[in-house]
Structure formats: structure tokens, C-alpha cells
Amino acid sequence: MSDTTLNAFVSQRIEVSPYLIILRVAPDGWELPDFTPGQFAALALPGSAPRYRYTDPEETTPDPDKLIKRAYSIASSSVDREYVEFYITLVRSGELTPRLFALEVGDRVWLSKKFPGTFKLSEAPDDVNVVFAATGTGLAPYMSMLRTDFESNATRRVAVLHGASHSWDLGYRAELVTMERLCKNFTYLPVISRPEDEPVTWSGPAGHLQDLWSGDTLDRLWGGRPTPSDTHIFLCGNPLMIEGMIEVLSKEGFTEQTKKAAGTIHLERFWT
Ligand SMILES: Cc1cc2nc3c(=O)[nH]c(=O)nc-3n(C[C@H](O)[C@H](O)[C@H](O)COP(=O)(O)OP(=O)(O)OC[C@H]3O[C@@H](n4cnc5c(N)ncnc54)[C@H](O)[C@@H]3O)c2cc1C
């Protein structure tokens, strides 16, 4: 099988909103590699693949035979061996996402056979609390971590802080609300930045993730302000949110984990 063969197919496509999809991709006749939650795969389609209708026309036509490849964090559990799930935003002017959005169940797609990445829960010690902060599809790696590794009877507290523009952009909300109801050590805090657009009054937190963190909602639920000595923070998604959160967190003594130095902030940037 040549490297450019479309070696997988779409086994499920869930439309969260017109610009957000959950796509399950199954390998065709080969085994998925082992992976650790938080890692990512690459998806690709050739330039000849059709674009979704509600997107911008391309200024230059890509090579019809060349694969357009992009990285996507895996949202499914590493225990699932039949498929990998992705949570994808439509970039209307983008090269690949308008083609991914045109895919239907059964359509073929290229899936990498290696799932790399260092954004893993094991970056935090087992005995600290964990805050997973994400905007939009930055939630994907946390879904994989929660679906694989979350222990409802552990002493560790886990919180998901999820920022989106509207309530209808809060993918996986039902699953996370259910987890929160069932697990005493799990907190789910969605925040929306445009509550004025909601047809039904939004009673939850409004603003950006930084506002949610700077407020006291989590402190009240956890019975105190998380500190660098008891909590590690994971950040994933929009680079502006990541920079904003780092600024706020660094004032509270949290430090970024780097290749050279241990830290209490762990990040995955989807773009720069
Ligand atoms: C490790 C890693 C994991 C990733 N995981 C995901 C994921 O789980 N889900 C996901 O939707 N994307 C994810 N991305 C982003 C993804 O790889 C692509 O960059 C994105 O889908 C755009 O591809 P495109 O070809 O349509 O746009 P391109 O033609 O490549 O245009 C890229 C431009 O689009 C903008 N852009 C890129 N991503 C987004 C986004 N999510 N929202 C808004 N604007 C964006 C930026 O301005 C960027 O410069 C990930 C990126 C990395 C590096």
C-alpha cells in the first residue's frame, strides 16, 4: 500500500454545529497503533477532494494528487481499537478542513499510522489536582484522557474549563455533564463569550477562560484556590487563550513545563 493511499474510512460523522464535527475514522485492513491519551494523528485528503459548500473558494488550486495533511488530537479512548475520534473546527478559508467537512460516512481518508505527541496526563504527578482548560476543539485530548484514565473514586480532583462562543458550540457537553453528576471529584465549567446571542438566557459563567479562572467559581467548588503546589494546569487550543492564561497563571506562581524544566503548566498549541 503506497503512502498516499486513502487507508481509512469515516465510520461516524456527528455535526455539533455547522462549523464543528466529531469524526470517527476507522483503519481499513490494518491495526491502529497504541497511543497515550493526549497524542495526535494526522488526517489527509488529496487536493482533488471536494470542498464543503459553506466555505471560501480557494485562491490557488492545490495539486489534485498531493495529500493535504494536518494534525488532529485524538478524542477517543486509547482502549477503543476500532476507530479514532476527532473533534474538528471548520476553517472556512483552510485547505484541509473544508474537505474533511465534505466527508460522509463510508468516504475514504488518509490516517497516519503513527500517533505522536508529548501532551500527556503523565506530565503531572499522580497526587496533584488537574485543570484541563480548552477553547473549542482544544477539548479533544482531554476527552481521550478522561475516557481512558479518569478514576471516579480517586482523591485527585479534575476540572474541565471549556470556553466557546455559544452554548451550541460546547461539544461533548452532555457527556461531561453526566460525568460531573456521577463523579464527585469531577467538575465541568463551560464558559461562553457571547451570551447575548443565546435564545434561552445563559445562566452559567460568561466571558473568556481567563475570566473564569480569575473568578472564584472553581475555588468555591473545590473549597479553596488551586495553587502550584496542589494543581497542574493543561492548556489546549487557541494560541490567544494560551498566552492569556499563561499571563494570569504566572502571576499566581504557575510555571510552564519545558523540555529543560519541570513546571505546572502543560500546553498544546493548535496553531501559532
Ligand atoms: C498537535 C496539533 C493538534 C491539533 N488538533 C486539532 C483538533 O483536535 N481539532 C482541530 O480542529 N484542529 C486541530 N489542530 C489544527 C489542525 O492541524 C489544522 O491546523 C486546522 O484544522 C486547520 O487546517 P486547514 O488546512 O483547514 O487550514 P490551513 O489552510 O492550514 O490554515 C491554517 C490557519 O487556520 C487557522 N486555524 C487553524 N486551526 C484552527 C482552529 N482550530 N480554529 C480556528 N482557526 C484555526 C490558523 O489561523 C491557521 O494559521 C491541531 C494542530 C496541532 C499542531
mmCIF file of C-alpha atoms and ligand atoms in Angstrom:
data_model
loop_
_atom_site.group_PDB
_atom_site.id
_atom_site.type_symbol
_atom_site.label_atom_id
_atom_site.label_comp_id
_atom_site.label_asym_id
_atom_site.label_seq_id
_atom_site.Cartn_x
_atom_site.Cartn_y
_atom_site.Cartn_z
ATOM 1 C CA MET A 1 0.000 0.000 0.000
ATOM 2 C CA SER A 2 1.587 3.287 -1.040
ATOM 3 C CA ASP A 3 1.877 6.085 1.489
ATOM 4 C CA THR A 4 -0.703 8.226 -0.325
ATOM 5 C CA THR A 5 -3.410 5.553 -0.454
ATOM 6 C CA LEU A 6 -6.546 6.581 1.417
ATOM 7 C CA ASN A 7 -6.125 3.853 4.033
ATOM 8 C CA ALA A 8 -9.107 4.536 6.300
ATOM 9 C CA PHE A 9 -12.782 5.470 6.144
ATOM 10 C CA VAL A 10 -15.277 7.581 8.044
ATOM 11 C CA SER A 11 -17.323 5.372 10.364
ATOM 12 C CA GLN A 12 -19.306 8.153 12.024
ATOM 13 C CA ARG A 13 -19.887 11.885 11.464
ATOM 14 C CA ILE A 14 -21.666 13.938 14.106
ATOM 15 C CA GLU A 15 -22.435 17.573 13.400
ATOM 16 C CA VAL A 16 -22.137 19.529 16.648
ATOM 17 C CA SER A 17 -22.844 22.793 14.815
ATOM 18 C CA PRO A 18 -22.433 23.899 11.161
ATOM 19 C CA TYR A 19 -18.709 24.518 11.871
ATOM 20 C CA LEU A 20 -17.892 21.718 14.344
ATOM 21 C CA ILE A 21 -17.867 17.997 13.681
ATOM 22 C CA ILE A 22 -16.950 14.845 15.560
ATOM 23 C CA LEU A 23 -15.459 12.441 13.040
ATOM 24 C CA ARG A 24 -14.717 8.784 13.699
ATOM 25 C CA VAL A 25 -12.158 7.250 11.356
ATOM 26 C CA ALA A 26 -11.562 3.502 11.094
ATOM 27 C CA PRO A 27 -8.460 1.885 9.581
ATOM 28 C CA ASP A 28 -9.169 -0.247 6.524
ATOM 29 C CA GLY A 29 -7.422 -3.575 6.990
ATOM 30 C CA TRP A 30 -4.662 -2.514 9.412
ATOM 31 C CA GLU A 31 -4.338 -2.110 13.163
ATOM 32 C CA LEU A 32 -4.320 1.231 14.906
ATOM 33 C CA PRO A 33 -1.047 1.886 16.742
ATOM 34 C CA ASP A 34 -1.038 2.033 20.532
ATOM 35 C CA PHE A 35 -1.207 5.586 21.799
ATOM 36 C CA THR A 36 -1.357 7.556 25.014
ATOM 37 C CA PRO A 37 -4.335 9.897 25.533
ATOM 38 C CA GLY A 38 -3.323 13.424 24.541
ATOM 39 C CA GLN A 39 -1.446 12.331 21.446
ATOM 40 C CA PHE A 40 -2.469 13.230 17.909
ATOM 41 C CA ALA A 41 -2.786 11.662 14.480
ATOM 42 C CA ALA A 42 -2.586 13.169 11.007
ATOM 43 C CA LEU A 43 -5.528 13.152 8.617
ATOM 44 C CA ALA A 44 -5.180 13.916 4.930
ATOM 45 C CA LEU A 45 -7.117 14.180 1.679
ATOM 46 C CA PRO A 46 -5.875 14.892 -1.835
ATOM 47 C CA GLY A 47 -6.276 18.330 -3.439
ATOM 48 C CA SER A 48 -8.877 16.759 -5.753
ATOM 49 C CA ALA A 49 -11.251 16.049 -2.815
ATOM 50 C CA PRO A 50 -14.380 18.249 -2.920
ATOM 51 C CA ARG A 51 -14.805 21.153 -0.519
ATOM 52 C CA TYR A 52 -17.777 21.612 1.806
ATOM 53 C CA ARG A 53 -20.261 24.037 0.275
ATOM 54 C CA TYR A 54 -20.286 26.685 3.018
ATOM 55 C CA THR A 55 -16.609 27.588 2.698
ATOM 56 C CA ASP A 56 -14.495 30.175 0.914
ATOM 57 C CA PRO A 57 -13.331 29.427 -2.638
ATOM 58 C CA GLU A 58 -9.611 28.681 -2.939
ATOM 59 C CA GLU A 59 -7.391 31.344 -4.474
ATOM 60 C CA THR A 60 -4.996 28.759 -5.850
ATOM 61 C CA THR A 61 -5.982 25.206 -6.757
ATOM 62 C CA PRO A 62 -3.861 22.649 -4.881
ATOM 63 C CA ASP A 63 -2.166 19.746 -6.647
ATOM 64 C CA PRO A 64 -5.055 17.272 -7.146
ATOM 65 C CA ASP A 65 -2.824 14.257 -6.426
ATOM 66 C CA LYS A 66 -0.926 15.568 -3.418
ATOM 67 C CA LEU A 67 -2.202 14.830 0.085
ATOM 68 C CA ILE A 68 -3.021 17.809 2.307
ATOM 69 C CA LYS A 69 -2.056 16.638 5.825
ATOM 70 C CA ARG A 70 -2.858 18.184 9.192
ATOM 71 C CA ALA A 71 -2.519 17.113 12.843
ATOM 72 C CA TYR A 72 -5.616 16.321 14.962
ATOM 73 C CA SER A 73 -5.699 15.408 18.637
ATOM 74 C CA ILE A 74 -7.408 12.115 19.334
ATOM 75 C CA ALA A 75 -10.621 12.419 21.366
ATOM 76 C CA SER A 76 -11.420 8.727 21.746
ATOM 77 C CA SER A 77 -10.117 6.401 24.415
ATOM 78 C CA SER A 78 -6.888 4.551 23.692
ATOM 79 C CA VAL A 79 -8.842 1.426 24.663
ATOM 80 C CA ASP A 80 -11.026 1.776 21.542
ATOM 81 C CA ARG A 81 -9.253 -0.210 18.873
ATOM 82 C CA GLU A 82 -11.802 0.001 16.029
ATOM 83 C CA TYR A 83 -11.644 3.740 15.339
ATOM 84 C CA VAL A 84 -10.134 7.058 16.374
ATOM 85 C CA GLU A 85 -12.360 10.033 17.042
ATOM 86 C CA PHE A 86 -11.569 13.654 16.214
ATOM 87 C CA TYR A 87 -13.249 16.940 17.110
ATOM 88 C CA ILE A 88 -12.687 19.374 14.248
ATOM 89 C CA THR A 89 -13.383 23.076 13.625
ATOM 90 C CA LEU A 90 -14.132 24.297 10.135
ATOM 91 C CA VAL A 91 -11.611 26.894 8.973
ATOM 92 C CA ARG A 92 -13.604 28.311 6.047
ATOM 93 C CA SER A 93 -10.515 29.535 4.196
ATOM 94 C CA GLY A 94 -8.469 26.471 5.134
ATOM 95 C CA GLU A 95 -7.048 23.827 2.835
ATOM 96 C CA LEU A 96 -7.997 20.624 4.643
ATOM 97 C CA THR A 97 -10.962 21.258 6.945
ATOM 98 C CA PRO A 98 -13.369 22.257 4.111
ATOM 99 C CA ARG A 99 -12.521 18.886 2.537
ATOM 100 C CA LEU A 100 -12.911 16.969 5.822
ATOM 101 C CA PHE A 101 -16.315 18.593 6.374
ATOM 102 C CA ALA A 102 -17.478 17.301 2.965
ATOM 103 C CA LEU A 103 -16.847 13.698 4.049
ATOM 104 C CA GLU A 104 -19.818 11.389 4.618
ATOM 105 C CA VAL A 105 -19.953 8.045 6.435
ATOM 106 C CA GLY A 106 -18.109 5.455 4.316
ATOM 107 C CA ASP A 107 -15.898 8.015 2.495
ATOM 108 C CA ARG A 108 -12.192 7.323 2.402
ATOM 109 C CA VAL A 109 -9.493 9.400 4.073
ATOM 110 C CA TRP A 110 -5.788 9.062 4.850
ATOM 111 C CA LEU A 111 -4.866 8.381 8.508
ATOM 112 C CA SER A 112 -1.285 8.350 9.780
ATOM 113 C CA LYS A 113 -0.006 5.097 11.219
ATOM 114 C CA LYS A 114 1.918 6.892 13.972
ATOM 115 C CA PHE A 115 0.274 8.929 16.742
ATOM 116 C CA PRO A 116 2.965 11.159 18.276
ATOM 117 C CA GLY A 117 2.847 13.922 20.888
ATOM 118 C CA THR A 118 4.036 14.742 24.377
ATOM 119 C CA PHE A 119 0.838 16.327 25.747
ATOM 120 C CA LYS A 120 0.006 13.638 28.292
ATOM 121 C CA LEU A 121 -1.578 13.395 31.721
ATOM 122 C CA SER A 122 1.569 11.654 32.976
ATOM 123 C CA GLU A 123 3.317 15.055 32.741
ATOM 124 C CA ALA A 124 1.578 15.838 36.049
ATOM 125 C CA PRO A 125 2.378 13.865 39.236
ATOM 126 C CA ASP A 126 -0.362 11.397 40.255
ATOM 127 C CA ASP A 127 -1.087 13.155 43.557
ATOM 128 C CA VAL A 128 -1.949 16.644 42.241
ATOM 129 C CA ASN A 129 -5.294 18.004 41.085
ATOM 130 C CA VAL A 130 -5.643 18.708 37.397
ATOM 131 C CA VAL A 131 -7.354 21.506 35.483
ATOM 132 C CA PHE A 132 -7.983 20.881 31.787
ATOM 133 C CA ALA A 133 -8.569 24.237 30.106
ATOM 134 C CA ALA A 134 -9.572 24.430 26.442
ATOM 135 C CA THR A 135 -11.208 26.609 23.865
ATOM 136 C CA GLY A 136 -13.235 24.970 21.103
ATOM 137 C CA THR A 137 -11.781 21.751 19.765
ATOM 138 C CA GLY A 138 -8.902 22.024 22.238
ATOM 139 C CA LEU A 139 -11.152 19.799 24.346
ATOM 140 C CA ALA A 140 -10.284 16.767 22.184
ATOM 141 C CA PRO A 141 -7.158 15.493 24.006
ATOM 142 C CA TYR A 142 -8.901 15.850 27.378
ATOM 143 C CA MET A 143 -11.819 13.716 26.173
ATOM 144 C CA SER A 144 -9.310 10.969 25.400
ATOM 145 C CA MET A 145 -7.635 11.359 28.813
ATOM 146 C CA LEU A 146 -10.968 11.365 30.660
ATOM 147 C CA ARG A 147 -12.408 8.460 28.684
ATOM 148 C CA THR A 148 -9.261 6.388 29.277
ATOM 149 C CA ASP A 149 -7.741 7.348 32.608
ATOM 150 C CA PHE A 150 -10.295 9.105 34.792
ATOM 151 C CA GLU A 151 -10.854 7.410 38.150
ATOM 152 C CA SER A 152 -14.116 8.435 39.761
ATOM 153 C CA ASN A 153 -13.021 7.183 43.193
ATOM 154 C CA ALA A 154 -9.558 8.806 43.229
ATOM 155 C CA THR A 155 -8.695 11.577 45.665
ATOM 156 C CA ARG A 156 -7.394 13.695 42.771
ATOM 157 C CA ARG A 157 -9.819 16.385 41.622
ATOM 158 C CA VAL A 158 -10.197 17.022 37.900
ATOM 159 C CA ALA A 159 -11.844 20.074 36.342
ATOM 160 C CA VAL A 160 -12.631 20.812 32.702
ATOM 161 C CA LEU A 161 -12.855 24.518 31.863
ATOM 162 C CA HIS A 162 -14.251 24.791 28.332
ATOM 163 C CA GLY A 163 -14.585 28.098 26.504
ATOM 164 C CA ALA A 164 -16.684 28.625 23.381
ATOM 165 C CA SER A 165 -18.548 31.460 21.698
ATOM 166 C CA HIS A 166 -22.035 29.982 22.150
ATOM 167 C CA SER A 167 -23.676 27.214 24.157
ATOM 168 C CA TRP A 168 -24.285 25.252 20.941
ATOM 169 C CA ASP A 169 -20.506 25.182 20.335
ATOM 170 C CA LEU A 170 -19.912 23.251 23.565
ATOM 171 C CA GLY A 171 -19.206 19.836 22.071
ATOM 172 C CA TYR A 172 -19.301 16.812 24.419
ATOM 173 C CA ARG A 173 -21.378 18.837 26.880
ATOM 174 C CA ALA A 174 -23.862 16.038 27.600
ATOM 175 C CA GLU A 175 -21.060 13.545 28.297
ATOM 176 C CA LEU A 176 -19.252 15.971 30.597
ATOM 177 C CA VAL A 177 -22.432 16.964 32.458
ATOM 178 C CA THR A 178 -23.178 13.274 33.035
ATOM 179 C CA MET A 179 -19.635 12.677 34.296
ATOM 180 C CA GLU A 180 -20.000 15.576 36.695
ATOM 181 C CA ARG A 181 -23.279 14.175 38.049
ATOM 182 C CA LEU A 182 -21.753 10.733 38.559
ATOM 183 C CA CYS A 183 -18.280 11.631 39.843
ATOM 184 C CA LYS A 184 -17.769 13.713 42.966
ATOM 185 C CA ASN A 185 -14.171 14.501 42.066
ATOM 186 C CA PHE A 186 -15.022 15.878 38.587
ATOM 187 C CA THR A 187 -16.007 19.469 37.792
ATOM 188 C CA TYR A 188 -17.215 20.746 34.418
ATOM 189 C CA LEU A 189 -17.276 24.501 33.891
ATOM 190 C CA PRO A 190 -18.308 25.731 30.451
ATOM 191 C CA VAL A 191 -17.973 29.461 29.710
ATOM 192 C CA ILE A 192 -19.350 31.290 26.677
ATOM 193 C CA SER A 193 -18.132 34.596 25.315
ATOM 194 C CA ARG A 194 -21.324 35.724 23.524
ATOM 195 C CA PRO A 195 -24.244 35.149 25.923
ATOM 196 C CA GLU A 196 -26.223 37.934 24.210
ATOM 197 C CA ASP A 197 -26.777 35.600 21.194
ATOM 198 C CA GLU A 198 -28.428 32.863 23.275
ATOM 199 C CA PRO A 199 -32.139 32.288 22.557
ATOM 200 C CA VAL A 200 -32.533 30.964 26.108
ATOM 201 C CA THR A 201 -30.893 33.012 28.860
ATOM 202 C CA TRP A 202 -27.447 31.593 29.731
ATOM 203 C CA SER A 203 -27.164 31.225 33.487
ATOM 204 C CA GLY A 204 -23.558 29.963 33.562
ATOM 205 C CA PRO A 205 -20.286 31.892 33.517
ATOM 206 C CA ALA A 206 -19.779 34.306 30.593
ATOM 207 C CA GLY A 207 -16.580 35.795 29.180
ATOM 208 C CA HIS A 208 -13.281 34.151 28.355
ATOM 209 C CA LEU A 209 -11.459 31.288 30.045
ATOM 210 C CA GLN A 210 -9.115 33.764 31.705
ATOM 211 C CA ASP A 211 -12.154 35.456 33.329
ATOM 212 C CA LEU A 212 -13.454 32.116 34.556
ATOM 213 C CA TRP A 213 -10.082 31.228 36.049
ATOM 214 C CA SER A 214 -9.640 34.671 37.627
ATOM 215 C CA GLY A 215 -13.088 34.460 39.238
ATOM 216 C CA ASP A 216 -13.868 32.242 42.207
ATOM 217 C CA THR A 217 -16.237 29.667 40.641
ATOM 218 C CA LEU A 218 -13.725 26.823 40.767
ATOM 219 C CA ASP A 219 -12.395 27.896 44.182
ATOM 220 C CA ARG A 220 -15.906 27.675 45.646
ATOM 221 C CA LEU A 221 -16.498 24.230 44.143
ATOM 222 C CA TRP A 222 -13.098 22.919 45.230
ATOM 223 C CA GLY A 223 -13.161 24.589 48.628
ATOM 224 C CA GLY A 224 -10.108 26.786 48.017
ATOM 225 C CA ARG A 225 -7.966 28.427 45.376
ATOM 226 C CA PRO A 226 -5.878 25.920 43.346
ATOM 227 C CA THR A 227 -2.170 26.620 43.798
ATOM 228 C CA PRO A 228 1.000 25.413 42.029
ATOM 229 C CA SER A 229 1.716 23.116 44.970
ATOM 230 C CA ASP A 230 -1.529 21.164 44.612
ATOM 231 C CA THR A 231 -2.635 21.640 40.978
ATOM 232 C CA HIS A 232 -1.294 21.270 37.436
ATOM 233 C CA ILE A 233 -2.951 23.114 34.555
ATOM 234 C CA PHE A 234 -3.260 21.826 30.991
ATOM 235 C CA LEU A 235 -3.954 24.347 28.211
ATOM 236 C CA CYS A 236 -5.020 23.440 24.683
ATOM 237 C CA GLY A 237 -6.451 25.230 21.671
ATOM 238 C CA ASN A 238 -6.411 28.836 20.547
ATOM 239 C CA PRO A 239 -2.958 30.460 20.996
ATOM 240 C CA LEU A 240 -4.526 33.701 22.265
ATOM 241 C CA MET A 241 -6.240 31.827 25.097
ATOM 242 C CA ILE A 242 -2.991 30.005 25.881
ATOM 243 C CA GLU A 243 -0.979 33.237 26.062
ATOM 244 C CA GLY A 244 -3.723 34.924 28.130
ATOM 245 C CA MET A 245 -3.903 32.026 30.576
ATOM 246 C CA ILE A 246 -0.109 31.834 30.935
ATOM 247 C CA GLU A 247 -0.053 35.536 31.820
ATOM 248 C CA VAL A 248 -2.728 35.117 34.503
ATOM 249 C CA LEU A 249 -1.321 31.842 35.849
ATOM 250 C CA SER A 250 2.269 33.058 36.044
ATOM 251 C CA LYS A 251 1.145 35.833 38.428
ATOM 252 C CA GLU A 252 -0.088 33.046 40.730
ATOM 253 C CA GLY A 253 3.241 31.196 40.620
ATOM 254 C CA PHE A 254 2.407 28.557 37.988
ATOM 255 C CA THR A 255 5.295 27.904 35.596
ATOM 256 C CA GLU A 256 5.423 26.432 32.134
ATOM 257 C CA GLN A 257 6.799 22.937 31.706
ATOM 258 C CA THR A 258 9.608 22.922 29.133
ATOM 259 C CA LYS A 259 11.977 20.275 27.807
ATOM 260 C CA LYS A 260 14.571 21.539 30.274
ATOM 261 C CA ALA A 261 12.497 22.471 33.328
ATOM 262 C CA ALA A 262 9.624 20.863 35.200
ATOM 263 C CA GLY A 263 6.563 23.084 35.503
ATOM 264 C CA THR A 264 2.910 23.165 36.476
ATOM 265 C CA ILE A 265 1.506 24.362 33.107
ATOM 266 C CA HIS A 266 1.398 21.937 30.164
ATOM 267 C CA LEU A 267 0.441 23.131 26.695
ATOM 268 C CA GLU A 268 -0.628 22.076 23.244
ATOM 269 C CA ARG A 269 -0.879 24.845 20.633
ATOM 270 C CA PHE A 270 -3.093 24.011 17.642
ATOM 271 C CA TRP A 271 -1.607 26.858 15.639
ATOM 272 C CA THR A 272 0.696 29.850 16.241
HETATM 273 C C1 LIG B 1 -0.789 18.920 17.669
HETATM 274 C C2 LIG B 1 -1.994 19.543 16.971
HETATM 275 C C3 LIG B 1 -3.254 19.034 17.238
HETATM 276 C C4 LIG B 1 -4.366 19.612 16.609
HETATM 277 N N1 LIG B 1 -5.597 19.130 16.920
HETATM 278 C C5 LIG B 1 -6.693 19.707 16.370
HETATM 279 C C6 LIG B 1 -8.003 19.260 16.743
HETATM 280 O O1 LIG B 1 -8.169 18.325 17.556
HETATM 281 N N2 LIG B 1 -9.075 19.869 16.163
HETATM 282 C C7 LIG B 1 -8.925 20.900 15.273
HETATM 283 O O2 LIG B 1 -9.943 21.422 14.779
HETATM 284 N N3 LIG B 1 -7.699 21.354 14.912
HETATM 285 C C8 LIG B 1 -6.591 20.770 15.424
HETATM 286 N N4 LIG B 1 -5.347 21.206 15.045
HETATM 287 C C9 LIG B 1 -5.245 22.215 13.952
HETATM 288 C C10 LIG B 1 -5.170 21.475 12.593
HETATM 289 O O3 LIG B 1 -3.935 20.775 12.493
HETATM 290 C C11 LIG B 1 -5.256 22.429 11.389
HETATM 291 O O4 LIG B 1 -4.322 23.473 11.558
HETATM 292 C C12 LIG B 1 -6.645 23.046 11.240
HETATM 293 O O5 LIG B 1 -7.631 22.026 11.106
HETATM 294 C C13 LIG B 1 -6.711 23.957 10.001
HETATM 295 O O6 LIG B 1 -6.398 23.208 8.847
HETATM 296 P P1 LIG B 1 -6.767 23.765 7.411
HETATM 297 O O7 LIG B 1 -5.950 23.036 6.409
HETATM 298 O O8 LIG B 1 -8.245 23.772 7.177
HETATM 299 O O9 LIG B 1 -6.321 25.287 7.488
HETATM 300 P P2 LIG B 1 -4.967 25.900 6.875
HETATM 301 O O10 LIG B 1 -5.109 26.106 5.416
HETATM 302 O O11 LIG B 1 -3.813 25.086 7.319
HETATM 303 O O12 LIG B 1 -4.997 27.296 7.620
HETATM 304 C C14 LIG B 1 -4.367 27.376 8.895
HETATM 305 C C15 LIG B 1 -4.844 28.616 9.630
HETATM 306 O O13 LIG B 1 -6.166 28.397 10.104
HETATM 307 C C16 LIG B 1 -6.281 28.896 11.424
HETATM 308 N N5 LIG B 1 -6.664 27.746 12.291
HETATM 309 C C17 LIG B 1 -6.052 26.547 12.450
HETATM 310 N N6 LIG B 1 -6.723 25.755 13.318
HETATM 311 C C18 LIG B 1 -7.786 26.469 13.690
HETATM 312 C C19 LIG B 1 -8.846 26.197 14.564
HETATM 313 N N7 LIG B 1 -8.954 25.013 15.235
HETATM 314 N N8 LIG B 1 -9.757 27.158 14.736
HETATM 315 C C20 LIG B 1 -9.668 28.335 14.082
HETATM 316 N N9 LIG B 1 -8.672 28.668 13.237
HETATM 317 C C21 LIG B 1 -7.735 27.738 13.041
HETATM 318 C C22 LIG B 1 -4.972 29.493 11.802
HETATM 319 O O14 LIG B 1 -5.015 30.864 11.522
HETATM 320 C C23 LIG B 1 -4.007 28.819 10.888
HETATM 321 O O15 LIG B 1 -2.873 29.594 10.624
HETATM 322 C C24 LIG B 1 -4.211 20.667 15.666
HETATM 323 C C25 LIG B 1 -2.936 21.155 15.393
HETATM 324 C C26 LIG B 1 -1.843 20.601 16.040
HETATM 325 C C27 LIG B 1 -0.478 21.161 15.740
#
